[in-house]
Amino acid sequence: MNGPAIHVEFAPELRLFLPNGRREAGAAQVITDGVSTLGHVVESLGVPLTEVGTLVADGHEVPVSHIPTAGASVSVRPVARPQRVPGAPLRFLLDVHLGTLARRMRLLGVDTAYESTDIGDPALAKRSATEKRVMLSRDRGLLRRRELWAGGYVYSTRPEDQLRDILDRFRPELRPWTRCTACNGLLKEATKEEVADQLQGGTQRSYDVFAQCTECKRAYWKGAHHEQLVAIVERALADYGN
């Protein structure tokens, strides 16, 4: 870029996206080309616009399409929480690296599509737009794609922290035990006879209450890991119950 210089300051929550040399200060002097939008300038510094809530130039809120003038002082603020996304109920799409988070969101009854193979950024962005799903990813390049319906960066690598962050940010409606953790289909009550072909001897003798996915037909019962799942559900409801 070879044009007017502007000063851009980022909120602390956004500084992790900046290059190492600028991360501590959280600010940068940027030489623009005089025609690029402020949104383009922000993304060129490494911050996906999915993470930007408000842009303030010289004390006035401006859109991402704003073209900054020489000497402008810009403040980049994070999204407000809870974040409002058009459309209800909220639906999500997770990339190949977020399988555990996807299963936990489904456990809570949140409509969560998940790609278990890498189908590529263009296909993910297209599905987000077509199905109006919020794209969740740790891939900044994917989150910069213009086709996305909406998106959010997953800040942590720990599933417990990931879930807490997404619930805090988007506050989706929670309906635990209503979705298949394997395929996202809805569950229905089932008799032992209906799922008998999926039960081993010990399970068939010990359990009488079952559910079954209406899509993939997988059977569910209160097995060995049920207490761990209950703990996840109870914690989420206590903190983010609707």
PDB file of C-alpha atoms in Angstrom:
ATOM      1  CA  MET A   1       0.000   0.000   0.000  1.00  0.00           C
ATOM      2  CA  ASN A   2       1.261   3.475  -0.798  1.00  0.00           C
ATOM      3  CA  GLY A   3      -1.130   6.146   0.426  1.00  0.00           C
ATOM      4  CA  PRO A   4      -2.464   7.863   3.563  1.00  0.00           C
ATOM      5  CA  ALA A   5      -1.335   6.626   6.987  1.00  0.00           C
ATOM      6  CA  ILE A   6      -3.897   5.709   9.639  1.00  0.00           C
ATOM      7  CA  HIS A   7      -3.610   4.566  13.244  1.00  0.00           C
ATOM      8  CA  VAL A   8      -5.444   1.334  14.121  1.00  0.00           C
ATOM      9  CA  GLU A   9      -5.864   0.148  17.700  1.00  0.00           C
ATOM     10  CA  PHE A  10      -7.278  -3.274  18.576  1.00  0.00           C
ATOM     11  CA  ALA A  11      -9.163  -4.328  21.698  1.00  0.00           C
ATOM     12  CA  PRO A  12      -7.209  -6.756  23.943  1.00  0.00           C
ATOM     13  CA  GLU A  13      -9.484  -9.646  22.936  1.00  0.00           C
ATOM     14  CA  LEU A  14      -8.401  -9.286  19.301  1.00  0.00           C
ATOM     15  CA  ARG A  15      -4.641  -8.903  19.733  1.00  0.00           C
ATOM     16  CA  LEU A  16      -3.926 -12.628  19.470  1.00  0.00           C
ATOM     17  CA  PHE A  17      -4.641 -12.331  15.733  1.00  0.00           C
ATOM     18  CA  LEU A  18      -1.987  -9.675  15.198  1.00  0.00           C
ATOM     19  CA  PRO A  19       1.584 -10.422  14.087  1.00  0.00           C
ATOM     20  CA  ASN A  20       3.966 -10.954  17.014  1.00  0.00           C
ATOM     21  CA  GLY A  21       5.589  -7.564  16.621  1.00  0.00           C
ATOM     22  CA  ARG A  22       2.269  -5.754  17.041  1.00  0.00           C
ATOM     23  CA  ARG A  23       0.537  -8.050  19.511  1.00  0.00           C
ATOM     24  CA  GLU A  24       1.768  -6.491  22.747  1.00  0.00           C
ATOM     25  CA  ALA A  25       1.004  -2.898  21.801  1.00  0.00           C
ATOM     26  CA  GLY A  26      -2.251  -3.797  20.065  1.00  0.00           C
ATOM     27  CA  ALA A  27      -1.848  -0.868  17.680  1.00  0.00           C
ATOM     28  CA  ALA A  28      -0.388  -0.214  14.276  1.00  0.00           C
ATOM     29  CA  GLN A  29       0.412   2.612  11.915  1.00  0.00           C
ATOM     30  CA  VAL A  30      -0.837   1.473   8.539  1.00  0.00           C
ATOM     31  CA  ILE A  31      -0.108   2.949   5.134  1.00  0.00           C
ATOM     32  CA  THR A  32      -3.259   2.465   3.065  1.00  0.00           C
ATOM     33  CA  ASP A  33      -3.817   2.796  -0.680  1.00  0.00           C
ATOM     34  CA  GLY A  34      -6.594   5.358  -0.329  1.00  0.00           C
ATOM     35  CA  VAL A  35      -9.261   3.087  -1.838  1.00  0.00           C
ATOM     36  CA  SER A  36      -9.311  -0.038   0.363  1.00  0.00           C
ATOM     37  CA  THR A  37     -12.114  -0.351   2.896  1.00  0.00           C
ATOM     38  CA  LEU A  38     -11.489  -0.380   6.606  1.00  0.00           C
ATOM     39  CA  GLY A  39     -12.677  -3.981   6.695  1.00  0.00           C
ATOM     40  CA  HIS A  40      -9.961  -4.915   4.214  1.00  0.00           C
ATOM     41  CA  VAL A  41      -7.338  -3.092   6.272  1.00  0.00           C
ATOM     42  CA  VAL A  42      -8.380  -4.897   9.467  1.00  0.00           C
ATOM     43  CA  GLU A  43      -8.279  -8.299   7.791  1.00  0.00           C
ATOM     44  CA  SER A  44      -4.898  -7.532   6.224  1.00  0.00           C
ATOM     45  CA  LEU A  45      -3.585  -7.198   9.784  1.00  0.00           C
ATOM     46  CA  GLY A  46      -4.822 -10.717  10.587  1.00  0.00           C
ATOM     47  CA  VAL A  47      -8.166 -10.146  12.310  1.00  0.00           C
ATOM     48  CA  PRO A  48     -11.183 -11.963  10.772  1.00  0.00           C
ATOM     49  CA  LEU A  49     -14.220  -9.693  10.497  1.00  0.00           C
ATOM     50  CA  THR A  50     -16.297 -12.410  12.192  1.00  0.00           C
ATOM     51  CA  GLU A  51     -14.552 -11.317  15.407  1.00  0.00           C
ATOM     52  CA  VAL A  52     -15.098  -7.579  14.953  1.00  0.00           C
ATOM     53  CA  GLY A  53     -18.114  -5.984  16.586  1.00  0.00           C
ATOM     54  CA  THR A  54     -17.701  -2.252  16.070  1.00  0.00           C
ATOM     55  CA  LEU A  55     -15.327  -0.036  14.101  1.00  0.00           C
ATOM     56  CA  VAL A  56     -14.882   3.499  15.383  1.00  0.00           C
ATOM     57  CA  ALA A  57     -13.035   6.078  13.254  1.00  0.00           C
ATOM     58  CA  ASP A  58     -12.248   9.441  14.833  1.00  0.00           C
ATOM     59  CA  GLY A  59     -14.942   8.931  17.437  1.00  0.00           C
ATOM     60  CA  HIS A  60     -17.709   7.840  15.053  1.00  0.00           C
ATOM     61  CA  GLU A  61     -18.957   4.311  14.423  1.00  0.00           C
ATOM     62  CA  VAL A  62     -18.408   3.331  10.788  1.00  0.00           C
ATOM     63  CA  PRO A  63     -19.207   0.264   8.634  1.00  0.00           C
ATOM     64  CA  VAL A  64     -16.569  -2.138   7.344  1.00  0.00           C
ATOM     65  CA  SER A  65     -17.080  -0.533   3.916  1.00  0.00           C
ATOM     66  CA  HIS A  66     -15.774   2.800   5.228  1.00  0.00           C
ATOM     67  CA  ILE A  67     -12.670   4.111   3.421  1.00  0.00           C
ATOM     68  CA  PRO A  68     -10.379   5.764   5.982  1.00  0.00           C
ATOM     69  CA  THR A  69      -8.792   9.125   5.289  1.00  0.00           C
ATOM     70  CA  ALA A  70      -5.256  10.263   6.061  1.00  0.00           C
ATOM     71  CA  GLY A  71      -4.524  10.531   9.773  1.00  0.00           C
ATOM     72  CA  ALA A  72      -7.641   8.667  10.855  1.00  0.00           C
ATOM     73  CA  SER A  73      -7.583   7.071  14.292  1.00  0.00           C
ATOM     74  CA  VAL A  74      -9.461   3.753  14.283  1.00  0.00           C
ATOM     75  CA  SER A  75     -10.580   1.587  17.197  1.00  0.00           C
ATOM     76  CA  VAL A  76     -11.452  -2.060  16.488  1.00  0.00           C
ATOM     77  CA  ARG A  77     -13.731  -3.603  19.099  1.00  0.00           C
ATOM     78  CA  PRO A  78     -14.808  -7.242  19.594  1.00  0.00           C
ATOM     79  CA  VAL A  79     -18.301  -8.600  19.075  1.00  0.00           C
ATOM     80  CA  ALA A  80     -20.750  -7.900  21.880  1.00  0.00           C
ATOM     81  CA  ARG A  81     -21.939 -10.899  23.867  1.00  0.00           C
ATOM     82  CA  PRO A  82     -24.374 -12.470  23.499  1.00  0.00           C
ATOM     83  CA  GLN A  83     -23.928 -12.036  19.766  1.00  0.00           C
ATOM     84  CA  ARG A  84     -27.129 -11.678  17.782  1.00  0.00           C
ATOM     85  CA  VAL A  85     -27.236 -13.601  14.506  1.00  0.00           C
ATOM     86  CA  PRO A  86     -30.186 -13.329  12.097  1.00  0.00           C
ATOM     87  CA  GLY A  87     -32.494 -16.318  12.069  1.00  0.00           C
ATOM     88  CA  ALA A  88     -33.760 -18.610  14.801  1.00  0.00           C
ATOM     89  CA  PRO A  89     -33.160 -21.130  16.101  1.00  0.00           C
ATOM     90  CA  LEU A  90     -29.402 -20.854  15.651  1.00  0.00           C
ATOM     91  CA  ARG A  91     -27.737 -23.553  13.567  1.00  0.00           C
ATOM     92  CA  PHE A  92     -24.026 -24.277  13.400  1.00  0.00           C
ATOM     93  CA  LEU A  93     -21.472 -25.869  11.080  1.00  0.00           C
ATOM     94  CA  LEU A  94     -18.128 -27.115  12.439  1.00  0.00           C
ATOM     95  CA  ASP A  95     -15.055 -28.061  10.459  1.00  0.00           C
ATOM     96  CA  VAL A  96     -13.134 -31.344  10.596  1.00  0.00           C
ATOM     97  CA  HIS A  97     -11.010 -30.327  13.598  1.00  0.00           C
ATOM     98  CA  LEU A  98     -13.914 -29.758  16.011  1.00  0.00           C
ATOM     99  CA  GLY A  99     -15.470 -33.202  16.359  1.00  0.00           C
ATOM    100  CA  THR A 100     -15.583 -33.274  20.167  1.00  0.00           C
ATOM    101  CA  LEU A 101     -17.163 -29.827  20.317  1.00  0.00           C
ATOM    102  CA  ALA A 102     -19.747 -30.921  17.736  1.00  0.00           C
ATOM    103  CA  ARG A 103     -20.744 -33.953  19.814  1.00  0.00           C
ATOM    104  CA  ARG A 104     -21.089 -31.859  22.967  1.00  0.00           C
ATOM    105  CA  MET A 105     -23.218 -29.254  21.230  1.00  0.00           C
ATOM    106  CA  ARG A 106     -25.472 -32.016  19.893  1.00  0.00           C
ATOM    107  CA  LEU A 107     -25.668 -33.503  23.381  1.00  0.00           C
ATOM    108  CA  LEU A 108     -27.164 -30.168  24.447  1.00  0.00           C
ATOM    109  CA  GLY A 109     -29.680 -30.265  21.615  1.00  0.00           C
ATOM    110  CA  VAL A 110     -28.028 -27.585  19.477  1.00  0.00           C
ATOM    111  CA  ASP A 111     -28.435 -28.109  15.721  1.00  0.00           C
ATOM    112  CA  THR A 112     -24.811 -28.797  14.777  1.00  0.00           C
ATOM    113  CA  ALA A 113     -23.619 -30.008  11.395  1.00  0.00           C
ATOM    114  CA  TYR A 114     -20.083 -31.374  11.275  1.00  0.00           C
ATOM    115  CA  GLU A 115     -17.817 -32.460   8.455  1.00  0.00           C
ATOM    116  CA  SER A 116     -15.731 -35.469   9.544  1.00  0.00           C
ATOM    117  CA  THR A 117     -13.541 -35.138   6.443  1.00  0.00           C
ATOM    118  CA  ASP A 118     -11.818 -32.085   5.003  1.00  0.00           C
ATOM    119  CA  ILE A 119     -14.129 -30.975   2.187  1.00  0.00           C
ATOM    120  CA  GLY A 120     -12.272 -27.695   1.662  1.00  0.00           C
ATOM    121  CA  ASP A 121     -13.000 -24.095   2.564  1.00  0.00           C
ATOM    122  CA  PRO A 122     -15.136 -23.251  -0.494  1.00  0.00           C
ATOM    123  CA  ALA A 123     -17.522 -26.156   0.183  1.00  0.00           C
ATOM    124  CA  LEU A 124     -17.787 -25.301   3.885  1.00  0.00           C
ATOM    125  CA  ALA A 125     -18.506 -21.649   3.136  1.00  0.00           C
ATOM    126  CA  LYS A 126     -21.120 -22.622   0.571  1.00  0.00           C
ATOM    127  CA  ARG A 127     -22.864 -24.947   3.036  1.00  0.00           C
ATOM    128  CA  SER A 128     -22.829 -22.227   5.692  1.00  0.00           C
ATOM    129  CA  ALA A 129     -24.548 -19.852   3.263  1.00  0.00           C
ATOM    130  CA  THR A 130     -26.985 -22.390   1.809  1.00  0.00           C
ATOM    131  CA  GLU A 131     -28.160 -23.767   5.172  1.00  0.00           C
ATOM    132  CA  LYS A 132     -27.757 -20.468   7.075  1.00  0.00           C
ATOM    133  CA  ARG A 133     -25.392 -21.985   9.627  1.00  0.00           C
ATOM    134  CA  VAL A 134     -22.829 -20.193  11.784  1.00  0.00           C
ATOM    135  CA  MET A 135     -19.405 -21.474  10.716  1.00  0.00           C
ATOM    136  CA  LEU A 136     -17.164 -22.328  13.680  1.00  0.00           C
ATOM    137  CA  SER A 137     -13.478 -22.880  13.029  1.00  0.00           C
ATOM    138  CA  ARG A 138      -9.923 -22.136  14.130  1.00  0.00           C
ATOM    139  CA  ASP A 139      -9.019 -21.515  10.476  1.00  0.00           C
ATOM    140  CA  ARG A 140      -8.768 -17.758   9.983  1.00  0.00           C
ATOM    141  CA  GLY A 141      -8.648 -18.109   6.217  1.00  0.00           C
ATOM    142  CA  LEU A 142     -11.970 -19.931   6.202  1.00  0.00           C
ATOM    143  CA  LEU A 143     -13.561 -17.264   8.403  1.00  0.00           C
ATOM    144  CA  ARG A 144     -12.476 -14.568   5.940  1.00  0.00           C
ATOM    145  CA  ARG A 145     -14.523 -16.071   3.106  1.00  0.00           C
ATOM    146  CA  ARG A 146     -17.248 -13.666   2.008  1.00  0.00           C
ATOM    147  CA  GLU A 147     -19.808 -16.411   1.277  1.00  0.00           C
ATOM    148  CA  LEU A 148     -20.223 -17.327   4.949  1.00  0.00           C
ATOM    149  CA  TRP A 149     -23.661 -16.808   6.466  1.00  0.00           C
ATOM    150  CA  ALA A 150     -21.976 -16.001   9.779  1.00  0.00           C
ATOM    151  CA  GLY A 151     -18.921 -17.259  11.600  1.00  0.00           C
ATOM    152  CA  GLY A 152     -17.011 -17.449  14.830  1.00  0.00           C
ATOM    153  CA  TYR A 153     -13.425 -18.217  15.726  1.00  0.00           C
ATOM    154  CA  VAL A 154     -12.922 -21.024  18.259  1.00  0.00           C
ATOM    155  CA  TYR A 155     -10.306 -19.587  20.583  1.00  0.00           C
ATOM    156  CA  SER A 156      -9.328 -22.604  22.678  1.00  0.00           C
ATOM    157  CA  THR A 157      -8.023 -26.061  21.821  1.00  0.00           C
ATOM    158  CA  ARG A 158      -9.724 -27.587  24.902  1.00  0.00           C
ATOM    159  CA  PRO A 159     -13.267 -28.924  24.247  1.00  0.00           C
ATOM    160  CA  GLU A 160     -14.487 -27.786  27.699  1.00  0.00           C
ATOM    161  CA  ASP A 161     -13.351 -24.218  27.068  1.00  0.00           C
ATOM    162  CA  GLN A 162     -14.564 -24.291  23.465  1.00  0.00           C
ATOM    163  CA  LEU A 163     -18.082 -25.247  24.545  1.00  0.00           C
ATOM    164  CA  ARG A 164     -18.193 -22.632  27.293  1.00  0.00           C
ATOM    165  CA  ASP A 165     -17.028 -19.920  24.889  1.00  0.00           C
ATOM    166  CA  ILE A 166     -19.533 -20.780  22.157  1.00  0.00           C
ATOM    167  CA  LEU A 167     -22.449 -20.976  24.600  1.00  0.00           C
ATOM    168  CA  ASP A 168     -21.438 -17.664  26.154  1.00  0.00           C
ATOM    169  CA  ARG A 169     -21.036 -15.953  22.783  1.00  0.00           C
ATOM    170  CA  PHE A 170     -24.095 -17.178  20.875  1.00  0.00           C
ATOM    171  CA  ARG A 171     -26.455 -18.381  23.655  1.00  0.00           C
ATOM    172  CA  PRO A 172     -28.254 -21.003  21.516  1.00  0.00           C
ATOM    173  CA  GLU A 173     -31.391 -22.638  22.863  1.00  0.00           C
ATOM    174  CA  LEU A 174     -30.450 -25.758  24.842  1.00  0.00           C
ATOM    175  CA  ARG A 175     -32.589 -28.891  24.562  1.00  0.00           C
ATOM    176  CA  PRO A 176     -30.428 -31.692  26.024  1.00  0.00           C
ATOM    177  CA  TRP A 177     -30.860 -35.331  25.047  1.00  0.00           C
ATOM    178  CA  THR A 178     -32.865 -34.538  21.909  1.00  0.00           C
ATOM    179  CA  ARG A 179     -30.205 -35.001  19.188  1.00  0.00           C
ATOM    180  CA  CYS A 180     -28.012 -37.827  17.996  1.00  0.00           C
ATOM    181  CA  THR A 181     -24.404 -37.073  18.877  1.00  0.00           C
ATOM    182  CA  ALA A 182     -23.278 -39.102  15.863  1.00  0.00           C
ATOM    183  CA  CYS A 183     -25.303 -37.513  13.057  1.00  0.00           C
ATOM    184  CA  ASN A 184     -27.327 -34.590  14.534  1.00  0.00           C
ATOM    185  CA  GLY A 185     -30.671 -36.292  13.851  1.00  0.00           C
ATOM    186  CA  LEU A 186     -33.543 -35.996  16.305  1.00  0.00           C
ATOM    187  CA  LEU A 187     -34.085 -38.713  18.918  1.00  0.00           C
ATOM    188  CA  LYS A 188     -37.303 -40.564  19.754  1.00  0.00           C
ATOM    189  CA  GLU A 189     -38.217 -42.993  22.483  1.00  0.00           C
ATOM    190  CA  ALA A 190     -37.687 -46.623  21.482  1.00  0.00           C
ATOM    191  CA  THR A 191     -38.576 -50.001  22.893  1.00  0.00           C
ATOM    192  CA  LYS A 192     -35.976 -52.668  23.622  1.00  0.00           C
ATOM    193  CA  GLU A 193     -37.370 -54.689  20.759  1.00  0.00           C
ATOM    194  CA  GLU A 194     -36.869 -51.844  18.283  1.00  0.00           C
ATOM    195  CA  VAL A 195     -33.141 -51.597  19.067  1.00  0.00           C
ATOM    196  CA  ALA A 196     -32.466 -55.228  19.974  1.00  0.00           C
ATOM    197  CA  ASP A 197     -30.087 -55.729  17.052  1.00  0.00           C
ATOM    198  CA  GLN A 198     -27.728 -53.101  18.551  1.00  0.00           C
ATOM    199  CA  LEU A 199     -27.659 -54.536  22.080  1.00  0.00           C
ATOM    200  CA  GLN A 200     -25.155 -56.958  23.517  1.00  0.00           C
ATOM    201  CA  GLY A 201     -26.115 -59.442  26.190  1.00  0.00           C
ATOM    202  CA  GLY A 202     -25.195 -57.344  29.236  1.00  0.00           C
ATOM    203  CA  THR A 203     -26.885 -54.226  27.895  1.00  0.00           C
ATOM    204  CA  GLN A 204     -30.022 -56.140  26.986  1.00  0.00           C
ATOM    205  CA  ARG A 205     -30.295 -57.542  30.507  1.00  0.00           C
ATOM    206  CA  SER A 206     -29.435 -54.323  32.372  1.00  0.00           C
ATOM    207  CA  TYR A 207     -31.362 -51.579  30.567  1.00  0.00           C
ATOM    208  CA  ASP A 208     -34.979 -51.020  29.640  1.00  0.00           C
ATOM    209  CA  VAL A 209     -35.143 -47.352  28.593  1.00  0.00           C
ATOM    210  CA  PHE A 210     -33.869 -46.485  25.135  1.00  0.00           C
ATOM    211  CA  ALA A 211     -33.909 -43.751  22.518  1.00  0.00           C
ATOM    212  CA  GLN A 212     -33.183 -44.011  18.823  1.00  0.00           C
ATOM    213  CA  CYS A 213     -32.079 -41.556  16.171  1.00  0.00           C
ATOM    214  CA  THR A 214     -34.755 -40.947  13.557  1.00  0.00           C
ATOM    215  CA  GLU A 215     -32.055 -40.514  10.896  1.00  0.00           C
ATOM    216  CA  CYS A 216     -29.203 -43.003  11.389  1.00  0.00           C
ATOM    217  CA  LYS A 217     -31.198 -45.356  13.726  1.00  0.00           C
ATOM    218  CA  ARG A 218     -28.439 -45.433  16.350  1.00  0.00           C
ATOM    219  CA  ALA A 219     -29.663 -46.581  19.771  1.00  0.00           C
ATOM    220  CA  TYR A 220     -29.017 -44.744  23.051  1.00  0.00           C
ATOM    221  CA  TRP A 221     -29.265 -45.776  26.698  1.00  0.00           C
ATOM    222  CA  LYS A 222     -27.839 -44.686  30.064  1.00  0.00           C
ATOM    223  CA  GLY A 223     -24.569 -46.574  29.771  1.00  0.00           C
ATOM    224  CA  ALA A 224     -21.203 -46.430  31.506  1.00  0.00           C
ATOM    225  CA  HIS A 225     -20.432 -42.847  30.459  1.00  0.00           C
ATOM    226  CA  HIS A 226     -23.851 -41.417  31.305  1.00  0.00           C
ATOM    227  CA  GLU A 227     -22.714 -39.652  34.489  1.00  0.00           C
ATOM    228  CA  GLN A 228     -19.999 -37.787  32.564  1.00  0.00           C
ATOM    229  CA  LEU A 229     -22.561 -36.648  30.014  1.00  0.00           C
ATOM    230  CA  VAL A 230     -24.978 -35.593  32.755  1.00  0.00           C
ATOM    231  CA  ALA A 231     -22.222 -33.441  34.285  1.00  0.00           C
ATOM    232  CA  ILE A 232     -21.663 -31.663  30.942  1.00  0.00           C
ATOM    233  CA  VAL A 233     -25.391 -31.054  30.534  1.00  0.00           C
ATOM    234  CA  GLU A 234     -25.986 -29.845  34.089  1.00  0.00           C
ATOM    235  CA  ARG A 235     -23.032 -27.453  33.951  1.00  0.00           C
ATOM    236  CA  ALA A 236     -24.220 -25.976  30.649  1.00  0.00           C
ATOM    237  CA  LEU A 237     -27.797 -25.568  31.874  1.00  0.00           C
ATOM    238  CA  ALA A 238     -26.635 -23.940  35.119  1.00  0.00           C
ATOM    239  CA  ASP A 239     -24.515 -21.390  33.268  1.00  0.00           C
ATOM    240  CA  TYR A 240     -26.373 -20.871  29.989  1.00  0.00           C
ATOM    241  CA  GLY A 241     -29.838 -22.404  30.374  1.00  0.00           C
ATOM    242  CA  ASN A 242     -32.534 -20.553  28.446  1.00  0.00           C
TER     243      ASN A 242
END
